[in-house]
CSV table of C-alpha atoms in Angstrom, one decimal:
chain,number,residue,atom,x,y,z
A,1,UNK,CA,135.7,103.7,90.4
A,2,UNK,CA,132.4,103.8,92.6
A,3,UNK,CA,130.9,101.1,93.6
A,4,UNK,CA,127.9,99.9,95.6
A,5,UNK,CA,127.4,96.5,97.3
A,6,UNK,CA,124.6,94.9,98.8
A,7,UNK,CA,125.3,91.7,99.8
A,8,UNK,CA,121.9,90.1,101.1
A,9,UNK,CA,120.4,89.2,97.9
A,10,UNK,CA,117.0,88.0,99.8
A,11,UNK,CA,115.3,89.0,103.1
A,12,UNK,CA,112.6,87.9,105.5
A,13,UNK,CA,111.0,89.8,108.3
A,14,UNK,CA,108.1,89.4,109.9
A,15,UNK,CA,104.9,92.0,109.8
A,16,UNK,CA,105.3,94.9,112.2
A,17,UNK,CA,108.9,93.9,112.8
A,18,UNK,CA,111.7,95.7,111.3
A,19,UNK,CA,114.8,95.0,109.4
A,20,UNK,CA,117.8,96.8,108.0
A,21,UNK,CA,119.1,96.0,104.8
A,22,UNK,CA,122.5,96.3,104.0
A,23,UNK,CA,124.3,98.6,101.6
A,24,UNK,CA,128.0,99.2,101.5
A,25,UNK,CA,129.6,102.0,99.1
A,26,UNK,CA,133.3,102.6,97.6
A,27,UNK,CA,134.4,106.2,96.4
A,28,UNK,CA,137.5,108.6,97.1
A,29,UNK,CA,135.9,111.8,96.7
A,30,UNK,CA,134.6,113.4,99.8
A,31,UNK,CA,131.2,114.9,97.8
A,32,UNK,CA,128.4,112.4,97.4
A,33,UNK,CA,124.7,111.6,97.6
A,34,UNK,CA,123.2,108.2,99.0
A,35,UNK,CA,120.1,107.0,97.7
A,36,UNK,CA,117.8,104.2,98.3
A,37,UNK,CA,114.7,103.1,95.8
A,38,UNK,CA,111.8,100.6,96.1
A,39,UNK,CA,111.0,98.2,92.9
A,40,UNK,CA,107.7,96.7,93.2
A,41,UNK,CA,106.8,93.8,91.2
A,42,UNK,CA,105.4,96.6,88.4
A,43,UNK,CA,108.6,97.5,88.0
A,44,UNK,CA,108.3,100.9,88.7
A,45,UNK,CA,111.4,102.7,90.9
A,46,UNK,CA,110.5,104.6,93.7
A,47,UNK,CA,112.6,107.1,95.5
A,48,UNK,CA,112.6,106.2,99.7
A,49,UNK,CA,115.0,108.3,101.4
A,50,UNK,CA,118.5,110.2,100.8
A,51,UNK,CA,121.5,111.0,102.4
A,52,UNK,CA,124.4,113.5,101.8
A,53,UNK,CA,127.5,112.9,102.5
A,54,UNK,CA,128.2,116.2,104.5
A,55,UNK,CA,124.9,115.4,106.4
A,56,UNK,CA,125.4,115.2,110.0
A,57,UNK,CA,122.4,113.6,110.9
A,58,UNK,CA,121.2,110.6,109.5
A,59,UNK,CA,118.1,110.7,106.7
A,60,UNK,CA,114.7,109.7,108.3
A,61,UNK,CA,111.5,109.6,106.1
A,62,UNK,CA,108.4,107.8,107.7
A,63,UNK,CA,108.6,104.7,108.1
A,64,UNK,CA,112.5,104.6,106.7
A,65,UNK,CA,115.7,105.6,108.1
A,66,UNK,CA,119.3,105.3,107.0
A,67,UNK,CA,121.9,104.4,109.4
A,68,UNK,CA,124.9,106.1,107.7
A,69,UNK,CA,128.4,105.0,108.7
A,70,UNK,CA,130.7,107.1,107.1
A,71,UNK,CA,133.9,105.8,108.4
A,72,UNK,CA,132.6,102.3,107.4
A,73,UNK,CA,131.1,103.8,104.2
A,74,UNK,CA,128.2,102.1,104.8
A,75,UNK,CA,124.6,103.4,104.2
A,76,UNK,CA,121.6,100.7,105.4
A,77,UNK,CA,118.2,101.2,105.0
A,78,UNK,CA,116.3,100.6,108.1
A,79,UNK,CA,112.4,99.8,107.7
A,80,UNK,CA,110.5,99.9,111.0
A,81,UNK,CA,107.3,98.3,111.6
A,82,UNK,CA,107.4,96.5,108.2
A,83,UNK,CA,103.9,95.6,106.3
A,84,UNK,CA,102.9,93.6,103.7
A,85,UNK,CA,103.4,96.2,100.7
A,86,UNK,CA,107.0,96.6,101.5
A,87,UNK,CA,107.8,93.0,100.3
A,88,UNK,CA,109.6,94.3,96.7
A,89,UNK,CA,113.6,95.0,95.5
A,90,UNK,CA,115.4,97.5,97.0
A,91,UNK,CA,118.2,99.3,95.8
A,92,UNK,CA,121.2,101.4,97.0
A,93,UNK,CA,122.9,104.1,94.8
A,94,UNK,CA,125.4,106.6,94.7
A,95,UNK,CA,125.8,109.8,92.8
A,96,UNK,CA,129.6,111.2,93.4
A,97,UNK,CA,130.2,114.6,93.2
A,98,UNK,CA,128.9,116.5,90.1
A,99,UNK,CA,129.1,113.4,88.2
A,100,UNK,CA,126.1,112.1,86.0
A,101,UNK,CA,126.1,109.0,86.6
A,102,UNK,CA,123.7,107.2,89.5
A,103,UNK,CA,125.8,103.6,90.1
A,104,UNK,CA,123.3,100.9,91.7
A,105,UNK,CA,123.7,98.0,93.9
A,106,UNK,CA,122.1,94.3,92.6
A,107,UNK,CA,119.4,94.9,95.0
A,108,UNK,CA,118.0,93.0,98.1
A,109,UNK,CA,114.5,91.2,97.7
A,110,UNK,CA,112.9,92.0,100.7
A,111,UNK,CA,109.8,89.5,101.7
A,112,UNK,CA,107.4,90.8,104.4
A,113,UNK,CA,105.6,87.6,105.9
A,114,UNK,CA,102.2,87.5,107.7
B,1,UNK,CA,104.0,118.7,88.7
B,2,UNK,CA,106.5,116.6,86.8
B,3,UNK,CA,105.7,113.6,85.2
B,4,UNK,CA,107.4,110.6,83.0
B,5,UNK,CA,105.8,109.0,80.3
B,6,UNK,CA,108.0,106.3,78.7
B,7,UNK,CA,106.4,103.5,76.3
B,8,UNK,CA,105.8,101.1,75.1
B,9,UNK,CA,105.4,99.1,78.5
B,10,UNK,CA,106.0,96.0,76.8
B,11,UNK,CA,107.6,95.0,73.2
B,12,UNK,CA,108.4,91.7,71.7
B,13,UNK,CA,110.9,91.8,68.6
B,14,UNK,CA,112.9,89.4,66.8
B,15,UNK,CA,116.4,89.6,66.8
B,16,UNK,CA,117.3,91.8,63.8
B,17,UNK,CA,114.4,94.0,63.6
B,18,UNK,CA,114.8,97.8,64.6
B,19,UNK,CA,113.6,99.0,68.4
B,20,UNK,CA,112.6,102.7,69.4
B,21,UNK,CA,111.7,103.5,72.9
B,22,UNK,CA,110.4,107.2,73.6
B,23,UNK,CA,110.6,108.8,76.5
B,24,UNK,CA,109.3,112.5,77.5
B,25,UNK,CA,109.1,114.1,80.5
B,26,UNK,CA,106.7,117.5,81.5
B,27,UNK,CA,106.3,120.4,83.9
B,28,UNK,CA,110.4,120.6,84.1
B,29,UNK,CA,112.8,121.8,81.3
B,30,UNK,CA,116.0,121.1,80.5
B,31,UNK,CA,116.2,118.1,82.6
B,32,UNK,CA,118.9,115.6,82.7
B,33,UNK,CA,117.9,112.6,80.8
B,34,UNK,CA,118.7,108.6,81.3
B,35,UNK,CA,118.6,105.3,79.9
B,36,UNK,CA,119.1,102.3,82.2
B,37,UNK,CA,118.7,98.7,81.4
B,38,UNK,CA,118.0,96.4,84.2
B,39,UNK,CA,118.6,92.2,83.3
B,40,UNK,CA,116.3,90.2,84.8
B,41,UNK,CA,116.4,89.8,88.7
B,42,UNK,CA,119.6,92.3,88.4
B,43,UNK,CA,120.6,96.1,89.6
B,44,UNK,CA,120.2,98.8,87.1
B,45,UNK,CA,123.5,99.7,84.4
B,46,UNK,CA,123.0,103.0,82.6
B,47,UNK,CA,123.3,103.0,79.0
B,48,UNK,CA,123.2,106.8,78.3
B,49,UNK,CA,122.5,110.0,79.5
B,50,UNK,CA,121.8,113.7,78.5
B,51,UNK,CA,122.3,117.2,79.6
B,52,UNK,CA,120.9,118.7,76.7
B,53,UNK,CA,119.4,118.7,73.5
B,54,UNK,CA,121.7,116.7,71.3
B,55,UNK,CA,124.3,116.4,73.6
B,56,UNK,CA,124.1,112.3,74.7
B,57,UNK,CA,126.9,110.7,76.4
B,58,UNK,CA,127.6,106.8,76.3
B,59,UNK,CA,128.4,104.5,79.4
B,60,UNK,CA,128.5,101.0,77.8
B,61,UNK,CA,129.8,100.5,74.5
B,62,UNK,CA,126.6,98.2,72.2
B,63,UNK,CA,124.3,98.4,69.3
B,64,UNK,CA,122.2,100.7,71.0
B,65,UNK,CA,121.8,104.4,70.5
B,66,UNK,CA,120.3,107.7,71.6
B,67,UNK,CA,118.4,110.8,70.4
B,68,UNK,CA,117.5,113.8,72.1
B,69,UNK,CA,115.5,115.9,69.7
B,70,UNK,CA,113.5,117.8,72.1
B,71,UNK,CA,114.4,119.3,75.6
B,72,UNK,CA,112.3,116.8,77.0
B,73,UNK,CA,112.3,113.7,74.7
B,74,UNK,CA,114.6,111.0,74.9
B,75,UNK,CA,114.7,108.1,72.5
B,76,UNK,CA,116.2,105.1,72.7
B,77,UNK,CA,117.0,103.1,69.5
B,78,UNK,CA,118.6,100.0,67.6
B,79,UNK,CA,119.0,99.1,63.9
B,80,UNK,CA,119.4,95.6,64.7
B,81,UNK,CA,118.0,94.2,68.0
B,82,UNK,CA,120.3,91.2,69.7
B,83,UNK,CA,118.9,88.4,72.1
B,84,UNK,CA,121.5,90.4,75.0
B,85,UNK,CA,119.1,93.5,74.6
B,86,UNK,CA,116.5,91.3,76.6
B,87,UNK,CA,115.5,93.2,79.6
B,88,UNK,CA,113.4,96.1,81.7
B,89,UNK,CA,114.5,98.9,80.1
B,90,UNK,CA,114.0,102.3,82.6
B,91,UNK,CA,113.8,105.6,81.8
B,92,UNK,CA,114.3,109.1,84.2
B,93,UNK,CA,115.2,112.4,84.2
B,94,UNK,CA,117.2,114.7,86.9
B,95,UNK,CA,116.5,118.3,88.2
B,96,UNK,CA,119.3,121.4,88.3
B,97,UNK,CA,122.3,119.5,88.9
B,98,UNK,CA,122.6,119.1,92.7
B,99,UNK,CA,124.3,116.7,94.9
B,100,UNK,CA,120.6,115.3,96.4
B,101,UNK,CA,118.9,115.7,93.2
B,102,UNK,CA,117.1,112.0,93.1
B,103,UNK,CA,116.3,110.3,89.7
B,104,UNK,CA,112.6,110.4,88.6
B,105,UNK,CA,111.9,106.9,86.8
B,106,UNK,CA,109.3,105.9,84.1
B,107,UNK,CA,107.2,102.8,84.5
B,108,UNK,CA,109.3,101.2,82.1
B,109,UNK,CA,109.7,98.8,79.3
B,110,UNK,CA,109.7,94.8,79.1
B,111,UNK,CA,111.9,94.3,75.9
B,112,UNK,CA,112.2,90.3,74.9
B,113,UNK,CA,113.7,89.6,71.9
B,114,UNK,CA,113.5,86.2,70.3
């Protein structure tokens, strides 16, 4: 069965530092997608950055970056220069395959402080 | 563009009474269609999802069901409401199945039953 762990349940990082949250994945088949989402305090789920499993590079997008481990299967989410607005949930997920289903970590709170 | 509309954002109901939530989605067609349920302060655990009209498939077994009576209308409903259906209640749709395909969410639904 897949399975996604994230085992920092809160963070705290300084403004204009950066932090790497941790995210940690279980799956036999060799096909999957790597996906990490931000949950503001709205509630709302929003879609940071991806990573394919035959990707040889890792993902960058802005401000984020995922440091993809495949022998480790690990997939963190690195946040570089962090700001105020980033304090939220964050959330790993995996999509194996042509499967339907999107399985989600618990989430790491992330706190930015000033 | 594509765009979610899911509602009500919030609902309080007392435990017995009936619950639909709609959800529709625009500028896309036949999307893949979700239903997650987050608990409070937890990851997300989908409930169900649809590749089609009609067609719904069932990840957790409860007294919660779905409807899919338009290409791009997803309903999520209960005859009797328990205090366990407390929680944020997300919905999203999916492109043409491919492997880095992310999940467009709604803004979501507070549910509390009581």
């Amino acid at each position: 069965a897949q399975k996604i762990t994230q085992t920092q349940p809160g963070m705290f990082v300084q403004e204009k530092e950066a932090v790497t949250l941790d995210c940690t994945y279980d799956t036999s088949d060799p096909s999957y997608g790597l996906f990490w989402y931000k949950q503001p305090s709205s509630g709302e789920m929003i879609f940071l950055i991806y990573q394919g499993s035959y990707d040889q590079q890792n993902a960058t997008e802005g401000r984020y970056s995922l440091n993809f481990q495949k022998a480790r299967k690990s997939a963190n989410l690195v946040i570089s220069a962090s700001q105020l607005g980033d304090s939220a949930m964050y959330f790993c997920a995996m999509r194996v395959g042509n499967g339907q289903n999107f399985v989600f970590g618990p989430g790491t709170r992330l706190s930015v402080l000033p | 563009s594509q765009t979610i509309h899911q509602w009500p954002a919030t609902l309080v109901q007392p435990v017995g009474s009936p619950l639909s939530l709609e959800c529709t989605v625009e500028g896309t067609s036949n999307p893949n269609l979700y239903w997650y349920r987050q608990a409070a302060g937890r990851g997300l655990q989908l409930l169900f999802y649809s590749v089609g009209i009609g067609q719904i498939s069932s990840e957790v077994p409860q007294n919660l069901s779905a409807s899919r009576p338009q290409d791009r209308q997803f309903i999520l409903s209960s005859k009797k409401l328990l205090l366990s259906d407390s929680g944020f209640y997300l919905c999203a749709w999916r492109g043409q199945p491919s492997i880095g395909e992310k999940l467009f969410f709604g803004s979501g639904t507070q549910l509390s039953v009581l």
